[in-house]
Amino acid sequence: ERVTVWGKVREVIKREGRNFFTFYSSPCSNFCVHTTFYFIYILLFASVLLKRGQFDARFVNIFKEFPRETVLYVWQFSYIVDMVHCCLTLGFKKFMYNNPADATHNFLNITWMALVLVSSVLHEFKTLPSLWGLLVALSKLFFLISFIFSSIRIMRVFAADSFFGAIVVMMKKMLYTLWSFFVVILLFWCTYAIAIVSLLETAPPAHTLAWNIFSNGAFEIFGELKDEMKDGEVELCPKKFNSSDIRDFTIDCVFRTWMIPIILFVYVLVSSVVLVNLVTSFFTNTFEQVRESSMLHYRYKHYQRLVEFERKCRLPAPFSLLYHIVLAVI
């Protein structure tokens, strides 16, 4: 009787173990586990970024003084190893075609890690200080871009939902439309900025020229107008002119103070009124098209997520690194 009871217990354990393995190895369960750990990864990334003032990016200081940064390094390295494993099993081109977001995320991490490594070597050997400063600035830039892209990448999770999936598809199509219009907007922006900078200053400094071109015209698109632009105020030019005292300087100031508001008016009329409303109408058309086929988009994206997570490692990052180490040893 004891043997029979023990045999039944073993059969129940085996059956439940098979059910647990089937459930855990299913694509939906894999999706939930990986998504949960990815949210934790984003929170860790954000906490490291918020401490950037205290963060020394050199590898020699990270492991002994910054354990949180060390965990982030290991976590990102595990994502890179996962990508390498998928490229070896599926092929590089197929992986890039099926997972462009994962590839971009990993390439950003590889870039900023490589920049940190090279800048650390230059700092330790006290060579090429100017190049070291440039590499440090670039590593911080790519670190920030990597966080922004990683956070926006959470939108892929919403694609598995019928309601949010349609929103994700709409945003993607609208971004393509906006990119097409950006070329036209950039043309008017640069034309206006160069004209205004030439009227505001006689000889703008070379180190501020690029910033002056960017700052003039960027926010005017959204209706944020500067008071000095509307009033036509120019440095070293008087606000009131004496008609009896006409000189070359006075004629130049009159021309510049009159032309600045006129050019501003034309630019706002074209950019804010014409182009922005035209883009809005295209967005409305895109919204109507996607809404009609929203369920089709949702089912296709849901199928893509199932195929993607069926191929993924059962262990989420950073624990997947242990799996790859064991796989390499065996």
GROMACS .gro file of N, CA and C in nm, residues 191-303:
model
  339
  191THR      N    1   1.646   7.840  -4.384
  191THR     CA    2   1.639   7.965  -4.459
  191THR      C    3   1.607   8.082  -4.367
  192TYR      N    4   1.508   8.064  -4.280
  192TYR     CA    5   1.470   8.171  -4.187
  192TYR      C    6   1.582   8.200  -4.089
  193ALA      N    7   1.644   8.094  -4.033
  193ALA     CA    8   1.747   8.113  -3.931
  193ALA      C    9   1.868   8.187  -3.988
  194ILE      N   10   1.911   8.150  -4.108
  194ILE     CA   11   2.027   8.218  -4.169
  194ILE      C   12   1.995   8.365  -4.197
  195ALA      N   13   1.873   8.391  -4.244
  195ALA     CA   14   1.835   8.530  -4.272
  195ALA      C   15   1.830   8.612  -4.144
  196ILE      N   16   1.773   8.555  -4.037
  196ILE     CA   17   1.761   8.629  -3.911
  196ILE      C   18   1.898   8.651  -3.847
  197VAL      N   19   1.983   8.549  -3.847
  197VAL     CA   20   2.117   8.564  -3.788
  197VAL      C   21   2.197   8.670  -3.862
  198SER      N   22   2.181   8.675  -3.993
  198SER     CA   23   2.254   8.777  -4.070
  198SER      C   24   2.204   8.917  -4.039
  199LEU      N   25   2.077   8.930  -3.999
  199LEU     CA   26   2.022   9.061  -3.967
  199LEU      C   27   2.048   9.102  -3.822
  200LEU      N   28   2.059   9.003  -3.734
  200LEU     CA   29   2.078   9.035  -3.592
  200LEU      C   30   2.221   9.077  -3.560
  201GLU      N   31   2.319   9.010  -3.619
  201GLU     CA   32   2.459   9.038  -3.585
  201GLU      C   33   2.537   9.065  -3.712
  202THR      N   34   2.630   9.157  -3.701
  202THR     CA   35   2.714   9.188  -3.817
  202THR      C   36   2.810   9.074  -3.847
  203ALA      N   37   2.869   9.017  -3.746
  203ALA     CA   38   2.964   8.906  -3.765
  203ALA      C   39   2.950   8.810  -3.647
  204PRO      N   40   2.858   8.712  -3.653
  204PRO     CA   41   2.839   8.620  -3.541
  204PRO      C   42   2.964   8.536  -3.518
  205PRO      N   43   3.000   8.512  -3.391
  205PRO     CA   44   3.119   8.429  -3.362
  205PRO      C   45   3.104   8.288  -3.419
  206ALA      N   46   3.216   8.231  -3.460
  206ALA     CA   47   3.212   8.099  -3.524
  206ALA      C   48   3.165   7.991  -3.427
  207HIS      N   49   3.199   8.004  -3.296
  207HIS     CA   50   3.166   7.899  -3.201
  207HIS      C   51   3.018   7.902  -3.160
  208THR      N   52   2.947   8.011  -3.190
  208THR     CA   53   2.805   8.020  -3.157
  208THR      C   54   2.715   8.023  -3.281
  209LEU      N   55   2.774   8.015  -3.398
  209LEU     CA   56   2.697   8.026  -3.521
  209LEU      C   57   2.597   7.912  -3.534
  210ALA      N   58   2.641   7.788  -3.509
  210ALA     CA   59   2.552   7.672  -3.523
  210ALA      C   60   2.436   7.681  -3.424
  211TRP      N   61   2.465   7.722  -3.299
  211TRP     CA   62   2.359   7.732  -3.200
  211TRP      C   63   2.261   7.843  -3.235
  212ASN      N   64   2.311   7.955  -3.288
  212ASN     CA   65   2.223   8.064  -3.328
  212ASN      C   66   2.129   8.022  -3.441
  213ILE      N   67   2.180   7.944  -3.534
  213ILE     CA   68   2.096   7.895  -3.644
  213ILE      C   69   1.990   7.799  -3.591
  214PHE      N   70   2.028   7.717  -3.494
  214PHE     CA   71   1.931   7.622  -3.438
  214PHE      C   72   1.824   7.692  -3.354
  215SER      N   73   1.865   7.783  -3.267
  215SER     CA   74   1.772   7.846  -3.174
  215SER      C   75   1.675   7.941  -3.243
  216ASN      N   76   1.715   7.998  -3.354
  216ASN     CA   77   1.626   8.086  -3.428
  216ASN      C   78   1.544   8.004  -3.527
  217GLY      N   79   1.416   7.995  -3.501
  217GLY     CA   80   1.325   7.921  -3.590
  217GLY      C   81   1.276   7.790  -3.534
  218ALA      N   82   1.342   7.737  -3.429
  218ALA     CA   83   1.300   7.607  -3.376
  218ALA      C   84   1.167   7.616  -3.304
  219PHE      N   85   1.153   7.712  -3.214
  219PHE     CA   86   1.032   7.721  -3.134
  219PHE      C   87   0.927   7.812  -3.197
  220GLU      N   88   0.968   7.889  -3.296
  220GLU     CA   89   0.870   7.971  -3.368
  220GLU      C   90   0.770   7.885  -3.446
  221ILE      N   91   0.811   7.762  -3.479
  221ILE     CA   92   0.720   7.670  -3.548
  221ILE      C   93   0.596   7.644  -3.465
  222PHE      N   94   0.613   7.640  -3.332
  222PHE     CA   95   0.502   7.611  -3.240
  222PHE      C   96   0.440   7.738  -3.182
  223GLY      N   97   0.473   7.853  -3.242
  223GLY     CA   98   0.412   7.977  -3.199
  223GLY      C   99   0.480   8.047  -3.084
  224GLU      N  100   0.598   7.999  -3.041
  224GLU     CA  101   0.672   8.064  -2.933
  224GLU      C  102   0.759   8.175  -2.994
  225LEU      N  103   0.706   8.295  -2.996
  225LEU     CA  104   0.774   8.407  -3.061
  225LEU      C  105   0.848   8.491  -2.958
  226LYS      N  106   0.968   8.533  -2.993
  226LYS     CA  107   1.047   8.619  -2.904
  226LYS      C  108   1.003   8.764  -2.922
  227ASP      N  109   0.992   8.835  -2.810
  227ASP     CA  110   0.945   8.974  -2.815
  227ASP      C  111   1.041   9.062  -2.894
  228GLU      N  112   1.172   9.039  -2.879
  228GLU     CA  113   1.267   9.122  -2.952
  228GLU      C  114   1.259   9.101  -3.103
  229MET      N  115   1.216   8.979  -3.142
  229MET     CA  116   1.197   8.954  -3.286
  229MET      C  117   1.073   9.026  -3.338
  230LYS      N  118   0.966   9.023  -3.260
  230LYS     CA  119   0.843   9.090  -3.303
  230LYS      C  120   0.862   9.242  -3.310
  231ASP      N  121   0.943   9.295  -3.219
  231ASP     CA  122   0.966   9.440  -3.217
  231ASP      C  123   1.080   9.483  -3.308
  232GLY      N  124   1.153   9.385  -3.362
  232GLY     CA  125   1.263   9.418  -3.451
  232GLY      C  126   1.381   9.481  -3.381
  233GLU      N  127   1.407   9.438  -3.257
  233GLU     CA  128   1.518   9.495  -3.181
  233GLU      C  129   1.650   9.434  -3.228
  234VAL      N  130   1.746   9.519  -3.257
  234VAL     CA  131   1.878   9.476  -3.303
  234VAL      C  132   1.982   9.540  -3.211
  235GLU      N  133   2.081   9.459  -3.174
  235GLU     CA  134   2.186   9.509  -3.085
  235GLU      C  135   2.263   9.624  -3.152
  236LEU      N  136   2.289   9.729  -3.073
  236LEU     CA  137   2.363   9.850  -3.114
  236LEU      C  138   2.282   9.940  -3.205
  237CYS      N  139   2.156   9.905  -3.229
  237CYS     CA  140   2.070   9.991  -3.310
  237CYS      C  141   1.969  10.061  -3.219
  238PRO      N  142   1.946  10.191  -3.235
  238PRO     CA  143   1.850  10.261  -3.151
  238PRO      C  144   1.707  10.219  -3.182
  239LYS      N  145   1.619  10.231  -3.079
  239LYS     CA  146   1.479  10.196  -3.099
  239LYS      C  147   1.405  10.304  -3.178
  240LYS      N  148   1.451  10.428  -3.166
  240LYS     CA  149   1.391  10.539  -3.239
  240LYS      C  150   1.496  10.603  -3.328
  241PHE      N  151   1.455  10.642  -3.447
  241PHE     CA  152   1.548  10.698  -3.544
  241PHE      C  153   1.513  10.845  -3.570
  242ASN      N  154   1.617  10.922  -3.593
  242ASN     CA  155   1.602  11.063  -3.625
  242ASN      C  156   1.613  11.080  -3.777
  243SER      N  157   1.504  11.128  -3.836
  243SER     CA  158   1.502  11.140  -3.983
  243SER      C  159   1.600  11.244  -4.035
  244SER      N  160   1.639  11.340  -3.949
  244SER     CA  161   1.734  11.444  -3.992
  244SER      C  162   1.878  11.397  -3.986
  245ASP      N  163   1.901  11.283  -3.919
  245ASP     CA  164   2.038  11.231  -3.906
  245ASP      C  165   2.046  11.098  -3.980
  246ILE      N  166   2.061  11.103  -4.109
  246ILE     CA  167   2.065  10.982  -4.191
  246ILE      C  168   2.208  10.952  -4.229
  247ARG      N  169   2.256  10.838  -4.187
  247ARG     CA  170   2.390  10.791  -4.218
  247ARG      C  171   2.383  10.646  -4.265
  248ASP      N  172   2.498  10.590  -4.305
  248ASP     CA  173   2.502  10.450  -4.347
  248ASP      C  174   2.458  10.358  -4.234
  249PHE      N  175   2.504  10.391  -4.113
  249PHE     CA  176   2.467  10.311  -3.997
  249PHE      C  177   2.317  10.315  -3.973
  250THR      N  178   2.257  10.433  -3.987
  250THR     CA  179   2.114  10.448  -3.963
  250THR      C  180   2.034  10.373  -4.069
  251ILE      N  181   2.073  10.382  -4.192
  251ILE     CA  182   2.002  10.311  -4.299
  251ILE      C  183   2.009  10.160  -4.277
  252ASP      N  184   2.125  10.111  -4.238
  252ASP     CA  185   2.140   9.968  -4.211
  252ASP      C  186   2.052   9.923  -4.096
  253CYS      N  187   2.046  10.002  -3.989
  253CYS     CA  188   1.963   9.967  -3.873
  253CYS      C  189   1.815   9.967  -3.909
  254VAL      N  190   1.772  10.068  -3.986
  254VAL     CA  191   1.632  10.073  -4.027
  254VAL      C  192   1.595   9.951  -4.110
  255PHE      N  193   1.683   9.915  -4.201
  255PHE     CA  194   1.656   9.798  -4.286
  255PHE      C  195   1.644   9.671  -4.201
  256ARG      N  196   1.737   9.654  -4.107
  256ARG     CA  197   1.736   9.533  -4.026
  256ARG      C  198   1.617   9.526  -3.931
  257THR      N  199   1.584   9.636  -3.866
  257THR     CA  200   1.471   9.636  -3.772
  257THR      C  201   1.336   9.620  -3.841
  258TRP      N  202   1.326   9.661  -3.968
  258TRP     CA  203   1.202   9.641  -4.041
  258TRP      C  204   1.193   9.499  -4.099
  259MET      N  205   1.304   9.445  -4.145
  259MET     CA  206   1.301   9.315  -4.211
  259MET      C  207   1.279   9.199  -4.114
  260ILE      N  208   1.328   9.211  -3.991
  260ILE     CA  209   1.315   9.100  -3.895
  260ILE      C  210   1.169   9.067  -3.867
  261PRO      N  211   1.080   9.163  -3.833
  261PRO     CA  212   0.938   9.126  -3.812
  261PRO      C  213   0.870   9.075  -3.938
  262ILE      N  214   0.908   9.131  -4.054
  262ILE     CA  215   0.844   9.087  -4.179
  262ILE      C  216   0.881   8.941  -4.208
  263ILE      N  217   1.009   8.907  -4.196
  263ILE     CA  218   1.051   8.768  -4.221
  263ILE      C  219   0.991   8.674  -4.117
  264LEU      N  220   0.982   8.720  -3.992
  264LEU     CA  221   0.920   8.639  -3.887
  264LEU      C  222   0.773   8.611  -3.920
  265PHE      N  223   0.702   8.712  -3.968
  265PHE     CA  224   0.561   8.694  -4.004
  265PHE      C  225   0.544   8.591  -4.115
  266VAL      N  226   0.626   8.601  -4.218
  266VAL     CA  227   0.616   8.507  -4.330
  266VAL      C  228   0.651   8.365  -4.285
  267TYR      N  229   0.755   8.353  -4.201
  267TYR     CA  230   0.797   8.221  -4.155
  267TYR      C  231   0.689   8.155  -4.069
  268VAL      N  232   0.630   8.230  -3.975
  268VAL     CA  233   0.524   8.174  -3.890
  268VAL      C  234   0.403   8.139  -3.974
  269LEU      N  235   0.371   8.221  -4.073
  269LEU     CA  236   0.257   8.193  -4.160
  269LEU      C  237   0.276   8.062  -4.235
  270VAL      N  238   0.396   8.038  -4.286
  270VAL     CA  239   0.421   7.917  -4.364
  270VAL      C  240   0.437   7.795  -4.274
  271SER      N  241   0.518   7.808  -4.168
  271SER     CA  242   0.549   7.691  -4.085
  271SER      C  243   0.436   7.654  -3.991
  272SER      N  244   0.386   7.752  -3.912
  272SER     CA  245   0.285   7.722  -3.811
  272SER      C  246   0.146   7.702  -3.871
  273VAL      N  247   0.113   7.780  -3.970
  273VAL     CA  248  -0.023   7.775  -4.025
  273VAL      C  249  -0.034   7.672  -4.137
  274VAL      N  250   0.054   7.680  -4.234
  274VAL     CA  251   0.040   7.595  -4.353
  274VAL      C  252   0.094   7.455  -4.327
  275LEU      N  253   0.224   7.445  -4.292
  275LEU     CA  254   0.287   7.314  -4.281
  275LEU      C  255   0.232   7.231  -4.165
  276VAL      N  256   0.215   7.294  -4.047
  276VAL     CA  257   0.166   7.219  -3.931
  276VAL      C  258   0.025   7.167  -3.956
  277ASN      N  259  -0.061   7.248  -4.014
  277ASN     CA  260  -0.198   7.202  -4.045
  277ASN      C  261  -0.199   7.096  -4.154
  278LEU      N  262  -0.106   7.106  -4.247
  278LEU     CA  263  -0.096   7.003  -4.350
  278LEU      C  264  -0.052   6.870  -4.290
  279VAL      N  265   0.044   6.875  -4.198
  279VAL     CA  266   0.087   6.753  -4.129
  279VAL      C  267  -0.027   6.695  -4.047
  280THR      N  268  -0.105   6.779  -3.981
  280THR     CA  269  -0.219   6.733  -3.901
  280THR      C  270  -0.322   6.662  -3.987
  281SER      N  271  -0.347   6.715  -4.106
  281SER     CA  272  -0.442   6.650  -4.196
  281SER      C  273  -0.392   6.513  -4.242
  282PHE      N  274  -0.261   6.501  -4.266
  282PHE     CA  275  -0.205   6.371  -4.301
  282PHE      C  276  -0.215   6.274  -4.184
  283PHE      N  277  -0.193   6.324  -4.062
  283PHE     CA  278  -0.206   6.239  -3.944
  283PHE      C  279  -0.350   6.187  -3.930
  284THR      N  280  -0.446   6.272  -3.957
  284THR     CA  281  -0.587   6.231  -3.950
  284THR      C  282  -0.617   6.121  -4.051
  285ASN      N  283  -0.563   6.137  -4.171
  285ASN     CA  284  -0.582   6.036  -4.274
  285ASN      C  285  -0.519   5.904  -4.233
  286THR      N  286  -0.399   5.910  -4.175
  286THR     CA  287  -0.332   5.788  -4.127
  286THR      C  288  -0.411   5.721  -4.016
  287PHE      N  289  -0.466   5.800  -3.926
  287PHE     CA  290  -0.547   5.747  -3.816
  287PHE      C  291  -0.669   5.671  -3.869
  288GLU      N  292  -0.735   5.728  -3.969
  288GLU     CA  293  -0.853   5.661  -4.025
  288GLU      C  294  -0.815   5.531  -4.093
  289GLN      N  295  -0.702   5.529  -4.163
  289GLN     CA  296  -0.660   5.407  -4.232
  289GLN      C  297  -0.626   5.296  -4.132
  290VAL      N  298  -0.554   5.331  -4.026
  290VAL     CA  299  -0.514   5.230  -3.928
  290VAL      C  300  -0.634   5.182  -3.847
  291ARG      N  301  -0.726   5.271  -3.817
  291ARG     CA  302  -0.842   5.231  -3.737
  291ARG      C  303  -0.928   5.127  -3.810
  292GLU      N  304  -0.935   5.139  -3.942
  292GLU     CA  305  -1.013   5.044  -4.020
  292GLU      C  306  -0.953   4.903  -4.016
  293SER      N  307  -0.820   4.896  -4.006
  293SER     CA  308  -0.754   4.765  -4.005
  293SER      C  309  -0.680   4.742  -3.874
  294SER      N  310  -0.730   4.798  -3.764
  294SER     CA  311  -0.660   4.788  -3.635
  294SER      C  312  -0.652   4.644  -3.586
  295MET      N  313  -0.760   4.565  -3.603
  295MET     CA  314  -0.757   4.427  -3.558
  295MET      C  315  -0.658   4.343  -3.638
  296LEU      N  316  -0.647   4.372  -3.766
  296LEU     CA  317  -0.549   4.300  -3.849
  296LEU      C  318  -0.407   4.331  -3.804
  297HIS      N  319  -0.378   4.459  -3.774
  297HIS     CA  320  -0.246   4.497  -3.724
  297HIS      C  321  -0.218   4.430  -3.591
  298TYR      N  322  -0.319   4.426  -3.504
  298TYR     CA  323  -0.300   4.367  -3.372
  298TYR      C  324  -0.266   4.219  -3.383
  299ARG      N  325  -0.340   4.146  -3.466
  299ARG     CA  326  -0.315   4.002  -3.479
  299ARG      C  327  -0.177   3.974  -3.539
  300TYR      N  328  -0.137   4.057  -3.635
  300TYR     CA  329  -0.005   4.039  -3.695
  300TYR      C  330   0.106   4.065  -3.594
  301LYS      N  331   0.093   4.174  -3.516
  301LYS     CA  332   0.194   4.204  -3.414
  301LYS      C  333   0.193   4.100  -3.303
  302HIS      N  334   0.075   4.051  -3.269
  302HIS     CA  335   0.067   3.946  -3.167
  302HIS      C  336   0.137   3.819  -3.215
  303TYR      N  337   0.119   3.786  -3.341
  303TYR     CA  338   0.188   3.670  -3.399
  303TYR      C  339   0.340   3.691  -3.398
   0.00000   0.00000   0.00000
